[in-house]
Each structure stands twice: as C-alpha cells, then as structure tokens.
Amino acid sequence: MIVVCLFASCRQKENIQQEAQQFLDSFNISYEKVATAYNEAQWQSQIKITEGDSTNAMNERKAGDAYAAFLGDSLLINKVSYFLQNDKDLTELQTTSLKKILYIAANYGGNKEDVSSRIAADNKQTAALYGFHYMLNGKEVTTNQIDDILRSETDNNKRLAAWFASKEVGKGLKDGLAHLRDLRNKVVQGFKYNDFFSYQVSDYGMSADEMMALCKKINEELRPLYRELHTYARYELAKKYGAKNVPDYLPTHWLPNRWGQDWSSMVNVEGINLDSVLKTKSAEWIVKQGEDFYKSLGYDALPQGFWDKSSLYPLPADANYKKNNHASAWHIDLEKDVRSLMSVEPNSEWFETSHHELGHIYYYMSYTNPDVPPVLREGANRAFHEAFGSMIGMAAMQKAFLQNKGLLPTNVITNDTMKLLQEALNYVTFIPFATGTMTEFEHDLYKNNLPENEFNKRWWDIVKEYQGIVPASERGEEYCDAATKTHINDDAAQYYDYALSYVILFQVHDYISKNILKQDPHNTNYYGNKEVGTFLKNIMKTGATKDWRKVLKDATGSDLSAKAMLDYFEPLMKYLKEVNKGRKYTL
Ligand SMILES: [Zn+2]
C-alpha cells in the first residue's frame, strides 16, 4: 500500500527522516570501525604487558587519536546538530541516536588544543597514580598489603601507619586534579554543557540537580539502617581495639577499607564454606558454571570466539609478560566479538565474579540485534550494566541455589543473621560513600569550581556528614585525600552509577523473587527458570534505545527506589536495634 500525501510538510518530514537515516547508517558503519580498532588496541595492552615494550601503548594512542578525530570532527557535529534542530520531524529512535552521538562527541569535539591537553593531562594523572611507590616503615608496599593490614591488623598504631601510607599518593595528584577539572569543564562547555559533572549526568537524561536530588533520596531512605550499622561498628570496633571510650564518629583507620566504603570483613559467617568445595574444581569449570547458569535461564551458549579470544586465567608463572588482573568484560566490535579479561581461580570470589562478568557479556549479546543501532548498544543507563551481573553474582551465592547444585550440603546450618549483616556492611555502607562523599565532592569540584585550597577540607566535611567518619588527626591542604580514589582521577564524575546499580539490583531481584519465583529474596534459586530469563532478556534487548526510567517501570511496575533494598535488610534492622539498645547514636 502506498499513501500519497498532499501536504508539503509531510513530504519534508519524510525527506528529513530519510536524510537522517542515511547519515545514521553511514555513521554507524564508521563508528563500529573506529570503536573496534580502539577496543582491540586497548584489549591488547591489557592482556599483554611487556616491560620496556611500548608497542601496545603506541597502538593504543594511535587508535585513540583516530577515535577522537572521528567523533570530534566539526562536520559530523554540525550535521548532528542540524538534524536535532529538526527533531520534531524525526523518529524517536533517530533522535535518541543523534543525542547519543552528540553526547559522545562532546568529550572529543570543540577546541582541538583543549582536547589534546585534556587527554595528555588524563594520561599524566593516571601514570602518577599507578606509578606511585607506597612506603610503610621505610619499605615499599603494595596497596594489597595495605588493604590486608586494614582488614586484619588489631594493633591500632599499625593500622594508623598503614592508613597514612595509603594517603601519601594524594599529595602529588592535587595540582593535576585541579588542572584536569579545568580542562574537563572547558571541553564540554564548548558544547553548552554547564560543566563536566552535568555532562556526565546528562547521559541519564537528567540535570545535575535532578541527580543530586535522586542521590539524596536514596541516601535518606537508607539512613536509618546506616545509622544502626554506624552505631554497631563504633561499639564493636571500640571493643575490638580496646578503646577506653566509644568515639562519636568512626576513626577512619578503624575501618577495614581505605575509604570506609566496605566494612564487610568486620564479620565472619560460619556455615558456608564454598571455597573448600570449589578448590577441588578447575578454573575452567568455574567459568563454564557461569555460562551454564545463564543457559539454564534460556540464554544462548557463549560464542566460540569468547572462548578463543578471552583471557580468562592467570598467566603461567614463567610467562615473560604480565596482564591486568582486574576483571572486565568487553564488546570489541559492537557485534558478536565479546570477551572477558579475568584471572579465574577456583574459589568463591572468582565464582561470583565470573557470574558478574558474564552478566555484562549476555547484556552485550542481548542488545546486539537489528532493532538497536551500534551507537545505542549500551545499557539502559550505565548503572543497569553493573546491576544485572551483580544480581546474578549474588543469586549464585545464595544457599538454595548452591544446595540445588550440590555445592553445599542440604543439611548445612548457617547463621543467616550474620550473613545478612555481612551483606549490609558491603551494600548499605557503600551508599553514603557513593551517593554522598563521592558524588557531593565531584559535584562541587566540577559544577561549583571548588577552589584547590579547599579540596581536603570539603572532602572531610562531606565524609563526616554522610559516612560519620573522621580522620585521626587534622588533614591539611597539603594532602588531597579525594585523589587517592582511582575514580576521582580516571573515571570522573560517575560514581553514583555504582550506588544506583545496587538499588536497581535489589529492586529487580525483589521483583523476580516475589513475582516470578515466589521465593524468599534471601534464599532464591533462579537456576533453570526460563520465565526469569525472558524477563531479563526483555530488559536487556532494548539497550539504550529507551529511557531507563521507562524500562525500569515497565519491567517492575515501580520507579527507582531503595524500598526493595530496605525490605531485604528488614530482619537485620530488628536485630541491630536489639543489639544497639542503650547505645548512644550520633548520626
Ligand atoms: Zn561489572
């Protein structure tokens, strides 16, 4: 059937849609090409690090320059802007694609000198951070060794020394951070973004103020529970370290983490000893188990290329090169080439991590379909991508699943309250750090141009307000304790992603447990349930073509809220109130 329109405006609408489509089709082809080359170059420099050999670094820089030149091209940007000025005549998918192109381009377009200064400053800052020599008692130590001390040392002086040692790196990063802030702001301001923080937030389709309000709301929802954990920790740690008085605020070096973001190693959970079972298996078995979990939900097998091209296991001891041991998942060509970088060993940590990384891989595979153009092959937002892998990782650690798989004896007796407490000391204590400390600081840094001589004062004011944590002694402006956190330097202004991913995780897990599985959210078995698979695939397959708020509401029937997370920890709240009876609350 052909409908011939009489109206000129209708023809014009058709013309511009066609024109935009031609442009987008050709953009997507080129975009895939430059992105593939850049991803491949970055992949190579992660999986093979040979000291003294700069070939990979050079290739990475070359591919990065080509990527930046393509996306920062003023002709491309003008064309996108032209189409967006006529967006009333475009389809929703076209407008979404064009906005995404402009978003990516804003970080590379504009004044060439500013962009290349920013890239150079970025590299310099990262090199200074990773090249830093941490010293403790006159000897060089790794950050892993510092973390071990903070997790297990009971002598408070030794803890304090380790904490101090971990913060020395910030001094040399302070000027670099101030310089990077200026350049990051300047580059995106060329695209009418107010500042870099607002730019990063705009990927959620939100203003900076809206994001701050959302973070505040989540933080407030979880505040009563955090207050109980904070009180519990002050009293329990005072006992543990033999302190005469219980302090009103937690001394930062008392906590088992350099930033006080994860306190889970404060407690031991007896009963579940997955490590003793897993150590009898091979590393390959661990990854295959992860794939098997997703297959049982109805997902396809992983493509052969995944097994051929991934770097999944530790290098042999006699290898003459190194690899990055931090787990990651890659969508190299925005098509079928998916890979993971891990160093899997047969233990519970890698068991959970394998399930997490495969969550990213199955998300890639789900939105690689003809309805999602390559430039929109991303999560509904950045937090969604983290949420699903973490959710499956959590589900794979629950008792009902492990018993069903024969990995835990059916008659095992576990301390469920302690398990819940341990989970809260990980998930809940993270929220004030992520939505408060990190987000407030970066908001002030970029949006309010926080003066360099106030960096450290502001940081500690926020830490005290949100986390209820204080340093053991005055931290003057010669330090820059914020810059000791990697993300402040090289993954700037998006830390709220992680907090939101936890909230989404619990919200979706709650929905699956109660509405599909009809099981207790604390003890589920997703395995083999195709309905769960269909539910997840429906969320994943649209990639970034739809507004994330609509995706979440359509799937779960509710807006983003920490309610599910609160419900999950409700039994713990009762326990903590009992334990904290008579104790002084200070938050
Ligand atoms: Zn992840």
Coordinates of C-alpha atoms and ligand atoms in Angstrom, one line a residue:
M1 CA 0.0 0.0 0.0
I2 CA 1.1 3.5 -0.8
V3 CA -0.3 6.6 0.8
V4 CA 0.4 9.7 -1.2
C5 CA 0.4 12.8 0.9
L6 CA -0.8 16.1 -0.3
F7 CA 0.9 18.2 2.2
A8 CA 4.3 19.7 1.6
S9 CA 5.2 19.5 5.3
C10 CA 4.6 15.8 5.2
R11 CA 7.0 15.3 2.3
Q12 CA 9.5 17.5 4.1
K13 CA 9.2 15.3 7.1
E14 CA 9.8 12.2 5.1
N15 CA 12.8 13.8 3.4
I16 CA 14.5 14.8 6.6
Q17 CA 13.8 11.4 8.1
Q18 CA 15.4 9.7 5.1
E19 CA 18.3 12.1 5.1
A20 CA 18.9 11.5 8.8
Q21 CA 18.6 7.7 8.3
Q22 CA 21.2 7.8 5.6
F23 CA 23.5 9.8 7.8
L24 CA 23.0 7.5 10.8
D25 CA 23.5 4.3 8.8
S26 CA 26.8 5.6 7.4
F27 CA 27.8 6.9 10.9
N28 CA 27.1 3.6 12.5
I29 CA 29.3 1.8 10.0
S30 CA 32.3 4.1 10.6
Y31 CA 31.6 4.2 14.3
E32 CA 31.8 0.4 14.6
K33 CA 35.1 0.5 12.7
V34 CA 36.9 3.1 14.8
A35 CA 35.4 1.7 18.1
T36 CA 36.6 -1.8 17.1
A37 CA 40.1 -0.6 16.4
Y38 CA 40.3 1.3 19.6
N39 CA 38.8 -1.5 21.7
E40 CA 41.1 -4.1 20.2
A41 CA 44.2 -1.8 20.8
Q42 CA 43.1 -1.3 24.5
W43 CA 42.4 -5.0 24.9
Q44 CA 45.9 -5.9 23.7
S45 CA 47.5 -3.5 26.1
Q46 CA 45.6 -5.1 29.0
I47 CA 46.3 -8.7 28.3
K48 CA 50.0 -8.4 27.4
I49 CA 52.1 -6.0 29.4
T50 CA 55.8 -6.4 28.5
E51 CA 58.2 -4.2 30.4
G52 CA 60.2 -1.9 28.1
D53 CA 58.0 -2.6 25.1
S54 CA 55.8 0.4 24.2
T55 CA 54.3 -1.1 21.0
N56 CA 50.9 -1.7 22.6
A57 CA 50.8 1.8 24.2
M58 CA 51.7 3.3 20.9
N59 CA 49.0 1.4 19.0
E60 CA 46.5 2.3 21.7
R61 CA 47.4 6.0 21.4
K62 CA 47.1 5.9 17.6
A63 CA 43.7 4.2 17.7
G64 CA 42.6 6.6 20.4
D65 CA 43.6 9.6 18.3
A66 CA 41.6 8.2 15.3
Y67 CA 38.6 7.6 17.5
A68 CA 38.8 11.2 18.9
A69 CA 39.3 12.7 15.4
F70 CA 36.3 10.8 14.0
L71 CA 34.0 11.8 16.9
G72 CA 35.3 15.3 17.4
D73 CA 35.0 16.2 13.7
S74 CA 33.2 19.5 13.4
L75 CA 31.4 18.5 10.1
L76 CA 30.0 15.5 11.9
I77 CA 28.9 17.6 14.9
N78 CA 27.3 20.3 12.7
K79 CA 25.4 17.6 10.9
V80 CA 24.1 16.0 14.1
S81 CA 23.1 19.5 15.5
Y82 CA 21.3 20.3 12.2
F83 CA 19.2 17.1 12.5
L84 CA 18.5 17.7 16.1
Q85 CA 17.2 21.2 15.4
N86 CA 14.6 19.5 13.3
D87 CA 13.9 16.7 15.7
K88 CA 10.1 17.1 15.6
D89 CA 10.3 15.6 12.1
L90 CA 12.5 12.6 13.2
T91 CA 11.6 9.3 14.7
E92 CA 12.2 8.7 18.4
L93 CA 15.0 6.2 17.7
Q94 CA 16.7 8.7 15.3
T95 CA 16.6 11.5 17.9
T96 CA 17.9 9.1 20.6
S97 CA 20.8 8.1 18.3
L98 CA 21.7 11.6 17.4
K99 CA 21.6 12.8 21.0
K100 CA 23.9 9.9 21.9
I101 CA 26.4 10.8 19.1
L102 CA 26.4 14.4 20.4
Y103 CA 27.0 13.2 23.9
I104 CA 30.0 11.1 22.9
A105 CA 31.3 13.8 20.6
A106 CA 31.2 16.5 23.3
N107 CA 34.1 14.8 25.0
Y108 CA 36.2 15.0 21.9
G109 CA 35.0 17.9 19.8
G110 CA 35.4 21.6 20.2
N111 CA 38.8 23.3 20.6
K112 CA 41.4 20.7 19.5
E113 CA 44.1 22.1 21.8
D114 CA 41.9 21.8 24.8
V115 CA 41.0 18.2 23.9
S116 CA 44.6 17.1 23.4
S117 CA 45.7 18.9 26.6
R118 CA 43.0 17.0 28.4
I119 CA 44.0 13.7 27.0
A120 CA 47.6 14.4 27.9
A121 CA 46.7 15.5 31.5
D122 CA 44.5 12.4 31.9
N123 CA 47.4 10.1 31.0
K124 CA 49.8 12.0 33.2
Q125 CA 47.5 11.8 36.2
T126 CA 46.9 8.0 35.7
A127 CA 50.6 7.4 35.3
A128 CA 51.3 9.3 38.6
L129 CA 48.6 7.4 40.4
Y130 CA 49.6 3.9 39.2
G131 CA 53.4 4.6 39.3
F132 CA 53.3 5.8 42.9
H133 CA 55.5 3.9 45.4
Y134 CA 53.7 3.3 48.6
M135 CA 56.1 3.3 51.6
L136 CA 55.5 1.8 55.1
N137 CA 58.2 1.9 57.8
G138 CA 60.8 2.7 55.1
K139 CA 59.8 -0.2 52.9
E140 CA 57.8 -0.2 49.7
V141 CA 54.4 -1.9 50.0
T142 CA 51.6 -2.7 47.6
T143 CA 48.1 -1.4 48.1
N144 CA 47.0 -5.1 48.5
Q145 CA 49.4 -5.3 51.5
I146 CA 47.9 -2.1 53.0
D147 CA 44.4 -3.5 52.5
D148 CA 45.4 -6.7 54.3
I149 CA 46.6 -4.7 57.3
L150 CA 43.4 -2.7 57.4
R151 CA 41.4 -5.9 57.2
S152 CA 43.2 -8.0 59.8
E153 CA 45.6 -6.0 62.0
T154 CA 44.4 -5.4 65.6
D155 CA 47.2 -3.0 66.7
N156 CA 45.8 0.4 66.2
N157 CA 49.2 2.1 65.7
K158 CA 50.0 -0.2 62.9
R159 CA 46.6 0.4 61.3
L160 CA 47.1 4.1 61.5
A161 CA 50.5 3.9 59.9
A162 CA 49.1 1.8 57.1
W163 CA 46.2 4.3 56.6
F164 CA 48.6 7.2 56.5
A165 CA 50.8 5.4 54.0
S166 CA 47.9 4.9 51.7
K167 CA 47.1 8.6 51.6
E168 CA 50.5 9.9 50.6
V169 CA 49.8 9.4 46.9
G170 CA 47.2 12.2 47.0
K171 CA 49.8 15.0 47.6
G172 CA 51.3 14.6 44.2
L173 CA 47.9 14.3 42.4
K174 CA 46.3 17.5 43.8
D175 CA 47.5 20.1 41.1
G176 CA 46.9 17.5 38.4
L177 CA 43.3 17.1 39.6
A178 CA 42.7 20.9 39.6
H179 CA 44.2 21.1 36.1
L180 CA 42.1 18.2 34.9
R181 CA 38.9 19.7 36.4
D182 CA 39.5 22.9 34.4
L183 CA 40.2 21.1 31.1
R184 CA 37.3 18.6 31.6
N185 CA 34.9 21.5 32.2
K186 CA 36.3 23.6 29.3
V187 CA 36.0 20.8 26.7
V188 CA 32.3 20.1 27.4
Q189 CA 31.5 23.8 27.9
G190 CA 32.2 24.1 24.2
F191 CA 29.0 22.0 23.7
K192 CA 26.9 24.2 26.0
Y193 CA 27.1 21.9 29.0
N194 CA 27.5 23.9 32.1
D195 CA 30.3 21.7 33.5
F196 CA 31.7 18.1 33.3
F197 CA 29.5 16.8 36.2
S198 CA 26.4 18.0 34.4
Y199 CA 27.7 16.5 31.2
Q200 CA 28.2 13.1 32.7
V201 CA 24.8 13.1 34.3
S202 CA 23.1 14.1 31.1
D203 CA 23.7 10.6 29.8
Y204 CA 20.8 9.6 32.2
G205 CA 18.6 12.2 30.6
M206 CA 18.7 14.2 33.8
S207 CA 20.1 17.6 35.1
A208 CA 22.8 17.7 37.7
D209 CA 20.2 19.0 40.3
E210 CA 17.9 16.0 39.5
M211 CA 20.7 13.6 40.0
M212 CA 21.7 15.2 43.3
A213 CA 18.1 15.0 44.4
L214 CA 17.9 11.3 43.5
C215 CA 21.1 10.6 45.4
K216 CA 19.8 12.4 48.4
K217 CA 16.6 10.5 48.3
I218 CA 18.3 7.1 48.2
N219 CA 20.7 8.1 50.9
E220 CA 17.8 9.3 53.1
E221 CA 15.8 6.1 52.5
L222 CA 18.8 4.0 53.8
R223 CA 19.8 6.4 56.5
P224 CA 18.0 4.7 59.5
L225 CA 19.7 1.4 58.6
Y226 CA 23.1 3.1 58.1
R227 CA 22.7 4.8 61.5
E228 CA 22.2 1.3 63.1
L229 CA 25.3 0.0 61.3
H230 CA 27.3 3.0 62.3
T231 CA 26.4 2.7 66.0
Y232 CA 27.1 -1.1 65.8
A233 CA 30.5 -0.5 64.3
R234 CA 31.6 2.2 66.7
Y235 CA 30.8 0.0 69.7
E236 CA 32.1 -3.3 68.3
L237 CA 35.3 -1.8 67.0
A238 CA 36.0 0.1 70.2
K239 CA 35.7 -3.3 72.0
K240 CA 37.9 -5.0 69.4
Y241 CA 40.7 -2.3 69.6
G242 CA 40.4 -1.9 73.4
A243 CA 39.5 1.8 73.2
K244 CA 38.6 3.4 76.5
N245 CA 35.8 5.5 75.1
V246 CA 33.4 4.8 72.2
P247 CA 34.0 7.7 69.8
D248 CA 31.1 9.7 68.4
Y249 CA 32.4 9.3 64.9
L250 CA 34.3 6.4 63.4
P251 CA 38.1 6.9 63.2
T252 CA 38.9 6.2 59.6
H253 CA 41.8 3.9 60.4
W254 CA 39.5 1.6 62.4
L255 CA 37.7 0.5 59.3
P256 CA 38.7 -2.4 57.0
N257 CA 38.9 -0.2 53.9
R258 CA 40.9 2.8 52.9
W259 CA 37.8 4.9 52.3
G260 CA 35.4 3.3 54.7
Q261 CA 33.3 2.2 51.7
D262 CA 33.1 -1.6 52.5
W263 CA 33.1 -2.9 56.1
S264 CA 32.1 -6.5 55.3
S265 CA 35.3 -8.1 56.6
M266 CA 34.3 -6.9 60.1
V267 CA 32.3 -10.2 60.4
N268 CA 32.8 -13.8 59.7
V269 CA 30.0 -16.0 58.6
E270 CA 30.1 -19.6 59.7
G271 CA 28.5 -22.5 58.0
I272 CA 29.0 -21.6 54.3
N273 CA 32.4 -22.8 53.2
L274 CA 32.2 -22.7 49.4
D275 CA 35.9 -22.4 49.0
S276 CA 36.6 -25.9 50.2
V277 CA 34.3 -27.4 47.6
L278 CA 35.5 -25.1 44.8
K279 CA 39.2 -25.7 45.3
T280 CA 38.6 -29.3 44.1
K281 CA 37.3 -27.9 40.7
S282 CA 39.3 -26.3 37.8
A283 CA 39.2 -22.6 36.8
E284 CA 37.6 -23.6 33.5
W285 CA 34.8 -25.3 35.4
I286 CA 34.1 -22.1 37.3
V287 CA 33.6 -20.1 34.0
K288 CA 31.5 -22.9 32.5
Q289 CA 29.3 -22.9 35.5
G290 CA 28.7 -19.2 34.9
E291 CA 27.7 -19.9 31.3
D292 CA 25.5 -22.8 32.5
F293 CA 23.6 -20.5 34.9
Y294 CA 22.6 -18.2 32.0
K295 CA 21.9 -21.1 29.7
S296 CA 19.6 -22.6 32.2
L297 CA 17.6 -19.3 32.1
G298 CA 17.2 -19.7 28.3
Y299 CA 20.2 -17.6 27.1
D300 CA 22.4 -18.9 24.2
A301 CA 25.7 -20.6 24.7
L302 CA 28.6 -18.2 24.6
P303 CA 30.1 -17.8 21.0
Q304 CA 33.2 -19.9 20.3
G305 CA 35.1 -16.5 19.8
F306 CA 34.5 -15.8 23.5
W307 CA 36.5 -18.9 24.5
D308 CA 39.1 -18.4 21.8
K309 CA 39.8 -14.7 22.3
S310 CA 39.2 -14.1 26.0
S311 CA 42.0 -14.0 28.6
L312 CA 40.3 -15.9 31.4
Y313 CA 43.0 -17.5 33.6
P314 CA 46.2 -16.4 35.4
L315 CA 49.3 -16.4 33.3
P316 CA 51.8 -19.3 33.9
A317 CA 54.5 -18.5 36.4
D318 CA 57.2 -18.4 33.8
A319 CA 55.4 -16.0 31.4
N320 CA 57.7 -13.2 30.3
Y321 CA 54.8 -10.6 30.3
K322 CA 52.1 -9.5 32.7
K323 CA 48.3 -8.9 32.3
N324 CA 45.8 -6.7 34.2
N325 CA 44.3 -8.9 36.9
H326 CA 41.2 -6.7 37.4
A327 CA 38.2 -8.4 35.9
S328 CA 36.4 -6.8 32.9
A329 CA 34.0 -7.6 30.1
W330 CA 34.4 -6.3 26.5
H331 CA 32.2 -5.7 23.5
I332 CA 35.0 -5.3 21.0
D333 CA 33.2 -4.8 17.7
L334 CA 29.7 -3.9 19.0
E335 CA 28.6 -7.1 17.2
K336 CA 29.5 -10.7 18.1
D337 CA 33.0 -10.3 19.3
V338 CA 32.6 -10.4 23.1
R339 CA 35.5 -11.2 25.5
S340 CA 36.3 -11.2 29.2
L341 CA 39.5 -10.5 31.0
M342 CA 39.8 -12.3 34.2
S343 CA 42.3 -14.4 36.2
V344 CA 39.9 -17.1 37.4
E345 CA 41.0 -19.4 40.2
P346 CA 38.8 -22.0 41.8
N347 CA 37.4 -20.0 44.8
S348 CA 34.2 -18.3 45.8
E349 CA 35.4 -14.8 44.9
W350 CA 36.0 -15.8 41.2
F351 CA 32.9 -17.9 41.2
E352 CA 30.8 -14.8 41.9
T353 CA 33.0 -12.6 39.6
S354 CA 32.6 -15.0 36.7
H355 CA 28.8 -14.8 37.0
H356 CA 29.1 -11.0 37.3
E357 CA 31.3 -10.6 34.1
L358 CA 29.1 -12.9 32.1
G359 CA 26.2 -10.6 33.0
H360 CA 27.9 -7.9 31.0
I361 CA 28.6 -10.3 28.2
Y362 CA 25.0 -11.5 28.0
Y363 CA 23.8 -7.9 28.1
Y364 CA 26.1 -7.2 25.1
M365 CA 24.7 -10.2 23.2
S366 CA 21.1 -9.3 24.0
Y367 CA 21.2 -5.8 22.6
T368 CA 23.2 -6.7 19.6
N369 CA 20.2 -7.1 17.3
P370 CA 18.8 -5.2 14.3
D371 CA 16.5 -3.0 16.4
V372 CA 19.4 -1.5 18.3
P373 CA 21.9 0.6 16.1
P374 CA 25.5 0.2 17.2
V375 CA 25.8 3.6 18.8
L376 CA 23.0 2.7 21.2
R377 CA 24.4 -0.8 22.1
E378 CA 24.8 0.2 25.7
G379 CA 22.9 -0.4 28.9
A380 CA 19.6 1.5 29.5
N381 CA 22.0 3.6 31.6
R382 CA 25.5 2.9 33.0
A383 CA 24.1 1.6 36.3
F384 CA 21.9 -1.1 34.5
H385 CA 25.0 -2.7 33.1
E386 CA 26.5 -3.3 36.5
A387 CA 23.2 -4.2 38.1
F388 CA 22.4 -7.4 36.3
G389 CA 25.8 -9.1 36.6
S390 CA 25.9 -8.2 40.3
M391 CA 22.4 -9.6 40.7
I392 CA 23.3 -12.9 39.1
G393 CA 26.5 -13.0 41.1
M394 CA 24.5 -12.5 44.3
A395 CA 21.9 -15.1 43.2
A396 CA 24.7 -17.6 42.5
M397 CA 25.9 -17.2 46.1
Q398 CA 22.5 -17.9 47.8
K399 CA 22.0 -21.1 49.7
A400 CA 19.1 -22.6 47.9
F401 CA 20.9 -22.4 44.5
L402 CA 24.2 -23.8 45.9
Q403 CA 22.4 -26.7 47.6
N404 CA 20.5 -27.4 44.4
K405 CA 23.8 -27.5 42.5
G406 CA 25.3 -29.8 45.1
L407 CA 27.9 -27.3 46.1
L408 CA 26.6 -27.1 49.7
P409 CA 25.2 -29.9 51.8
T410 CA 21.4 -29.9 52.1
N411 CA 21.7 -30.1 55.9
V412 CA 24.1 -27.2 56.3
I413 CA 23.4 -24.9 59.2
T414 CA 24.2 -21.3 58.5
N415 CA 23.9 -18.1 60.6
D416 CA 21.6 -16.1 58.4
T417 CA 21.6 -13.0 60.5
M418 CA 25.4 -12.8 60.3
K419 CA 25.2 -13.4 56.5
L420 CA 22.7 -10.5 56.2
L421 CA 24.9 -8.3 58.4
Q422 CA 27.9 -9.0 56.2
E423 CA 25.9 -8.1 53.1
A424 CA 24.7 -4.9 54.7
L425 CA 28.3 -4.0 55.7
N426 CA 29.0 -4.2 52.0
Y427 CA 25.9 -2.9 50.2
V428 CA 24.5 -0.5 52.7
T429 CA 27.7 1.2 54.0
F430 CA 28.6 1.8 50.3
I431 CA 25.5 4.1 49.7
P432 CA 26.6 7.1 51.8
F433 CA 30.1 6.9 50.3
A434 CA 28.8 6.7 46.7
T435 CA 25.8 9.0 46.8
G436 CA 27.2 11.3 49.4
T437 CA 31.0 11.6 49.7
M438 CA 32.0 10.8 46.1
T439 CA 29.0 12.5 44.3
E440 CA 28.9 15.6 46.5
F441 CA 32.6 16.1 46.1
E442 CA 32.7 15.7 42.4
H443 CA 29.5 17.9 42.1
D444 CA 31.3 20.7 44.0
L445 CA 34.6 20.1 42.2
Y446 CA 33.1 20.5 38.7
K447 CA 29.9 22.3 39.0
N448 CA 30.9 24.8 41.7
N449 CA 34.6 25.1 40.8
L450 CA 35.7 24.2 44.3
P451 CA 38.9 26.2 45.0
E452 CA 42.0 24.0 45.1
N453 CA 42.9 25.2 48.6
E454 CA 39.6 23.8 49.9
F455 CA 39.7 20.3 48.4
N456 CA 40.7 18.5 51.5
K457 CA 38.5 20.4 53.9
R458 CA 35.5 19.9 51.8
W459 CA 36.2 16.2 51.4
W460 CA 36.4 15.6 55.1
D461 CA 33.3 17.8 55.8
I462 CA 31.3 15.5 53.5
V463 CA 32.9 12.3 54.8
K464 CA 31.8 13.3 58.3
E465 CA 28.3 14.4 57.3
Y466 CA 27.5 11.3 55.2
Q467 CA 29.6 8.5 56.5
G468 CA 30.1 9.7 60.1
I469 CA 33.8 9.0 59.7
V470 CA 36.7 11.3 60.8
P471 CA 40.5 11.2 60.3
A472 CA 42.7 10.5 63.3
S473 CA 44.4 13.9 63.0
E474 CA 44.0 17.2 61.1
R475 CA 44.3 16.6 57.3
G476 CA 45.6 20.0 55.9
E477 CA 45.5 21.2 52.4
E478 CA 49.0 19.6 51.7
Y479 CA 47.0 16.4 51.3
C480 CA 44.4 15.5 48.7
D481 CA 42.6 12.5 50.2
A482 CA 39.9 12.6 47.5
A483 CA 42.5 11.9 44.8
T484 CA 43.6 8.7 46.5
K485 CA 40.5 7.2 45.0
T486 CA 41.1 5.9 41.4
H487 CA 37.7 7.1 40.1
I488 CA 38.3 10.7 41.1
N489 CA 41.2 10.7 38.7
D490 CA 40.4 8.5 35.8
D491 CA 36.7 7.7 35.9
A492 CA 35.5 11.1 36.8
A493 CA 32.0 12.2 37.9
Q494 CA 30.1 9.0 37.6
Y495 CA 30.4 7.2 40.9
Y496 CA 26.7 7.5 41.5
D497 CA 26.4 4.7 38.8
Y498 CA 27.5 2.2 41.4
A499 CA 25.0 3.3 44.0
L500 CA 22.2 3.2 41.5
S501 CA 23.3 -0.2 40.3
Y502 CA 22.9 -1.6 43.8
V503 CA 19.4 0.0 44.1
I504 CA 18.4 -1.4 40.7
L505 CA 19.9 -4.8 41.7
F506 CA 17.7 -5.2 44.8
Q507 CA 14.7 -3.8 43.0
V508 CA 14.9 -6.3 40.2
H509 CA 15.9 -9.2 42.4
D510 CA 12.9 -8.4 44.7
Y511 CA 10.6 -8.4 41.7
I512 CA 12.0 -11.7 40.4
S513 CA 11.9 -13.4 43.8
K514 CA 8.4 -12.4 44.7
N515 CA 6.6 -12.2 41.4
I516 CA 8.3 -14.9 39.3
L517 CA 10.0 -17.4 41.5
K518 CA 7.7 -16.8 44.6
Q519 CA 10.7 -17.4 46.8
D520 CA 12.3 -15.6 49.8
P521 CA 14.6 -13.0 48.3
H522 CA 17.3 -14.0 50.8
N523 CA 17.4 -17.6 49.6
T524 CA 16.5 -18.0 45.9
N525 CA 17.2 -20.4 43.2
Y526 CA 17.0 -18.8 39.8
Y527 CA 18.5 -21.8 38.1
G528 CA 16.5 -23.3 35.2
N529 CA 13.7 -20.8 35.3
K530 CA 13.0 -19.7 31.8
E531 CA 10.5 -17.1 32.9
V532 CA 13.2 -15.2 34.7
G533 CA 15.3 -15.4 31.6
T534 CA 12.6 -14.0 29.4
F535 CA 12.0 -11.2 31.9
L536 CA 15.7 -10.3 31.9
K537 CA 16.1 -10.6 28.2
N538 CA 13.2 -8.2 27.7
I539 CA 15.0 -5.5 29.7
M540 CA 18.4 -6.2 28.1
K541 CA 17.4 -6.4 24.4
T542 CA 16.5 -2.7 24.0
G543 CA 19.9 -1.5 25.0
A544 CA 19.9 2.3 25.2
T545 CA 17.1 2.9 22.8
K546 CA 14.6 3.6 25.6
D547 CA 14.6 6.0 28.6
W548 CA 15.9 3.9 31.5
R549 CA 13.1 5.2 33.8
K550 CA 10.5 3.7 31.4
V551 CA 12.5 0.4 31.1
L552 CA 12.5 0.0 34.9
K553 CA 8.9 1.0 35.4
D554 CA 7.7 -1.3 32.5
A555 CA 9.7 -4.2 34.0
T556 CA 9.0 -3.9 37.7
G557 CA 5.9 -1.6 37.8
S558 CA 7.8 0.9 40.0
D559 CA 10.1 3.9 39.9
L560 CA 13.7 3.7 41.1
S561 CA 13.5 3.4 44.9
A562 CA 15.6 1.9 47.7
K563 CA 12.5 0.3 49.2
A564 CA 13.4 -3.2 48.0
M565 CA 16.8 -2.9 49.5
L566 CA 15.3 -1.8 52.8
D567 CA 12.8 -4.7 52.8
Y568 CA 15.7 -7.1 52.1
F569 CA 17.5 -5.9 55.2
E570 CA 14.4 -5.5 57.4
P571 CA 15.2 -8.6 59.5
L572 CA 18.7 -7.2 60.2
M573 CA 17.2 -3.8 61.3
K574 CA 15.3 -5.6 64.1
Y575 CA 18.5 -7.4 65.2
L576 CA 20.6 -4.3 65.2
K577 CA 18.0 -2.3 67.2
E578 CA 18.2 -5.0 69.8
V579 CA 22.0 -5.1 69.9
N580 CA 22.2 -1.3 69.9
K581 CA 19.8 -0.9 72.8
G582 CA 21.2 1.6 75.3
R583 CA 24.0 2.7 73.0
K584 CA 24.4 6.3 72.0
Y585 CA 23.5 7.3 68.4
T586 CA 25.5 10.1 66.9
L587 CA 24.2 10.4 63.3
Ligands
ZN1 ZN 30.9 -5.0 36.2

